[in-house]
């Protein structure tokens, strides 16, 4: 099928740094030495992020007039007053707008948006934590050769993002907990690189949790019955239960190999 343009548009002959590195990080058919470099691949991603963020900061520094910083009279007066009292020079004021992700104004704007949701829909009813599992089949099936999940952070975050979208769709569209009036979430990363999301849900009046039976319907602190739901029992005992550790499993992550000669769980959870 031939594409026919209805109107002429200016063609872009250049791409941004973010678009370029997004293209470079995409996995394609055939062997890729970049994606098979292990920790060097991690270093490449960090360098790409620093270069992209540095170019954005440089643009903001060079285009302060377009940001109309002269419209911040209160801030300028406060800085000049402090400089006068401490007998120091004011220096050049650089404004980081709320459009720059991670800036104080961006975080404050997100906080105000969250508080506006609370004022309109009242306090949230549910708090969920969704954690990435490096043993997901979608992640393991994408590993090539001797690769491990920690070698491919690009695959981990993509799979996590897709599963998070499916979870939110089940909750908000399919009514897993009832009718959702509003929700907000934030994604954080653990020290080992795995992402997890904290989700706040606000339900309507008919779906709110009011009795102990409503709590028991959504929250469970016991092992599932293997006779009625074997798959759920296996998932809970594998992913949500501590152990076995101690003398039965001396290679458990909760037992320091060199510092603890008695093979005692450092979390004091002697479960066998």
XYZ file of C-alpha atoms in Angstrom:
272
model
C 0.000 0.000 0.000
C 1.416 3.342 -1.017
C 1.395 6.112 1.563
C 0.056 9.428 0.305
C 0.683 12.527 2.377
C -2.318 14.826 2.598
C -0.169 17.824 3.333
C 3.495 18.573 3.230
C 5.337 18.569 6.513
C 8.895 19.444 7.348
C 11.105 16.357 7.449
C 13.362 15.879 10.427
C 16.899 14.902 9.539
C 18.141 14.578 13.131
C 17.197 12.636 16.225
C 17.608 13.464 19.883
C 20.113 11.732 22.129
C 17.307 9.889 23.887
C 15.934 8.580 20.583
C 19.405 7.529 19.445
C 20.198 5.554 22.593
C 16.712 4.045 22.627
C 17.448 2.764 19.119
C 20.846 1.437 20.192
C 19.421 -0.383 23.218
C 16.752 -2.192 21.205
C 17.446 -5.892 20.694
C 17.456 -7.092 17.084
C 18.027 -10.365 15.282
C 21.526 -11.732 15.362
C 24.383 -11.463 17.822
C 24.891 -8.115 19.577
C 28.208 -7.541 21.294
C 26.724 -4.573 23.171
C 23.998 -6.632 24.847
C 26.453 -9.458 25.589
C 29.018 -7.323 27.416
C 27.721 -7.833 30.947
C 28.792 -5.015 33.264
C 30.215 -3.039 30.345
C 26.657 -2.886 29.024
C 25.604 -1.412 32.383
C 28.364 1.181 32.075
C 27.199 2.074 28.569
C 23.639 2.640 29.814
C 24.831 4.854 32.681
C 27.041 6.909 30.352
C 24.166 7.320 27.893
C 21.862 8.508 30.674
C 24.437 10.986 32.001
C 25.072 12.399 28.527
C 21.355 12.779 27.827
C 20.663 14.451 31.163
C 23.733 16.664 30.800
C 22.591 17.930 27.416
C 19.156 18.756 28.837
C 20.701 20.651 31.751
C 22.960 22.557 29.365
C 19.951 23.521 27.253
C 18.111 24.829 30.309
C 21.177 26.782 31.400
C 21.549 28.430 28.000
C 17.841 29.224 27.591
C 16.947 30.816 30.900
C 15.446 33.822 29.124
C 12.893 31.596 27.434
C 11.929 30.252 30.877
C 11.191 33.846 31.976
C 13.038 33.673 35.291
C 12.329 37.358 35.781
C 8.803 36.259 36.724
C 10.177 34.857 40.001
C 10.448 38.153 41.946
C 9.935 36.585 45.360
C 12.729 34.084 44.821
C 15.108 36.724 43.491
C 14.382 39.066 46.396
C 14.951 36.296 48.932
C 18.310 35.381 47.408
C 19.450 38.995 47.238
C 18.415 39.591 50.847
C 20.297 36.519 52.054
C 23.370 37.487 50.039
C 23.271 40.991 51.503
C 22.987 39.712 55.079
C 25.824 37.215 54.661
C 27.953 39.641 52.627
C 28.302 37.307 49.652
C 27.643 37.613 45.952
C 24.316 36.455 44.594
C 25.761 34.762 41.551
C 23.836 33.639 38.503
C 20.407 32.151 39.147
C 19.593 28.968 37.227
C 15.969 27.802 37.331
C 15.146 24.115 36.922
C 11.541 24.037 35.651
C 8.985 21.425 36.597
C 9.364 19.889 33.130
C 12.802 18.558 34.157
C 12.132 15.165 35.706
C 13.565 14.819 39.194
C 13.916 18.543 39.867
C 12.487 20.003 43.109
C 9.712 21.738 41.174
C 8.829 18.484 39.410
C 8.614 16.611 42.722
C 6.603 19.399 44.316
C 4.195 19.408 41.377
C 3.664 15.659 41.685
C 3.077 16.050 45.417
C 0.474 18.761 44.846
C -1.256 16.591 42.234
C -1.405 13.707 44.713
C -2.811 15.962 47.440
C -5.422 17.290 45.005
C -6.574 13.713 44.413
C -6.862 13.186 48.173
C -8.897 16.370 48.598
C -11.306 15.311 45.863
C -11.600 11.553 46.442
C -10.568 11.355 50.129
C -7.813 9.134 51.498
C -6.740 5.987 49.601
C -8.162 2.618 50.603
C -5.494 0.169 49.421
C -1.699 0.205 49.301
C -0.102 -2.331 46.962
C 3.530 -3.191 46.301
C 4.339 -4.868 43.003
C 7.882 -6.276 42.839
C 9.793 -7.525 39.825
C 10.774 -11.195 39.858
C 13.940 -11.971 37.840
C 12.714 -15.564 37.467
C 9.718 -14.573 35.335
C 9.544 -16.789 32.263
C 9.402 -13.751 29.963
C 12.784 -12.639 31.310
C 14.468 -16.049 31.370
C 13.303 -16.891 27.843
C 14.917 -13.691 26.554
C 18.348 -14.561 27.935
C 20.868 -15.651 25.339
C 23.740 -18.050 25.959
C 25.141 -17.761 29.466
C 23.384 -14.484 30.236
C 21.739 -13.925 33.587
C 18.828 -11.574 34.357
C 21.145 -9.062 36.062
C 23.061 -8.773 32.767
C 20.029 -7.378 30.929
C 18.429 -4.484 32.829
C 16.750 -3.373 29.599
C 14.730 -6.597 29.403
C 13.916 -6.509 33.114
C 12.415 -3.014 33.030
C 10.462 -3.701 29.825
C 8.902 -6.888 31.194
C 8.165 -5.175 34.504
C 6.517 -2.242 32.727
C 4.285 -4.531 30.662
C 3.251 -6.572 33.706
C 2.562 -3.384 35.663
C 0.257 -2.182 32.892
C -1.580 -5.515 32.961
C -1.946 -5.293 36.747
C -3.371 -1.769 36.566
C -5.730 -2.879 33.805
C -7.009 -5.765 35.944
C -7.509 -3.434 38.903
C -8.965 -0.365 37.183
C -10.824 -1.769 34.171
C -11.774 -5.269 35.279
C -12.677 -4.284 38.852
C -10.433 -6.674 40.745
C -11.026 -4.769 44.005
C -14.170 -2.984 42.889
C -14.651 0.382 41.218
C -11.492 2.498 41.349
C -12.020 6.259 41.485
C -8.356 7.255 41.447
C -4.925 5.688 41.655
C -1.347 6.843 41.826
C 1.904 4.902 41.760
C 5.646 5.400 41.871
C 8.403 3.106 40.600
C 11.562 2.628 42.646
C 14.663 0.509 42.128
C 16.342 -1.733 44.667
C 20.099 -1.742 45.141
C 20.385 -4.889 43.070
C 18.607 -3.170 40.172
C 15.134 -4.705 40.332
C 12.195 -2.272 40.038
C 9.118 -2.272 42.237
C 5.996 -0.117 42.269
C 4.043 1.341 45.183
C 0.383 1.826 44.258
C -2.349 3.742 46.106
C -5.969 2.983 45.207
C -9.093 4.949 46.085
C -12.334 2.957 45.806
C -15.897 4.183 45.511
C -18.342 4.020 48.423
C -19.763 0.620 47.435
C -16.334 -1.022 47.119
C -14.719 0.316 50.292
C -13.452 -2.086 52.934
C -15.616 -1.761 56.058
C -15.867 -5.164 57.754
C -13.480 -7.927 58.722
C -14.977 -10.116 56.020
C -13.959 -7.519 53.432
C -10.414 -7.609 54.782
C -10.282 -11.411 54.681
C -11.474 -11.305 51.089
C -8.429 -9.297 49.942
C -5.717 -9.973 52.545
C -4.445 -13.405 53.563
C -1.609 -14.272 55.963
C -1.745 -18.056 55.613
C -0.530 -20.637 53.157
C -3.051 -21.641 50.476
C -4.474 -25.140 50.526
C -2.365 -27.261 48.126
C -5.319 -29.576 47.540
C -7.564 -26.836 46.152
C -4.987 -24.491 44.578
C -1.625 -26.166 44.073
C -0.216 -23.474 41.757
C -0.929 -20.662 44.223
C 0.578 -22.740 47.038
C 3.781 -23.235 45.044
C 4.024 -19.524 44.208
C 3.523 -18.410 47.811
C 5.983 -20.904 49.302
C 8.592 -20.093 46.662
C 8.310 -16.301 46.433
C 6.726 -15.112 49.691
C 8.009 -17.455 52.403
C 11.422 -17.320 54.034
C 13.665 -20.352 53.923
C 14.551 -23.065 54.195
C 17.790 -21.932 55.793
C 20.089 -22.900 58.635
C 21.778 -26.275 58.603
C 19.368 -27.609 55.985
C 20.348 -24.986 53.403
C 23.684 -23.368 54.251
C 23.751 -21.611 50.867
C 20.677 -19.516 51.653
C 21.211 -15.775 50.996
C 20.246 -14.976 54.598
C 23.317 -16.820 55.946
C 26.641 -14.957 55.576
C 29.183 -17.393 54.208
C 32.305 -15.993 55.864
C 31.131 -14.085 58.935
C 28.716 -16.644 60.366
C 30.417 -19.946 61.105
C 27.401 -21.261 63.021
C 25.148 -20.951 59.953
C 22.517 -18.892 61.777
C 19.970 -16.873 59.846
C 20.874 -13.183 60.084
C 17.149 -12.317 60.101
C 16.492 -14.657 63.049
C 13.931 -16.638 61.065
C 14.829 -20.244 61.698
C 12.337 -21.829 59.331
C 13.029 -25.302 57.980
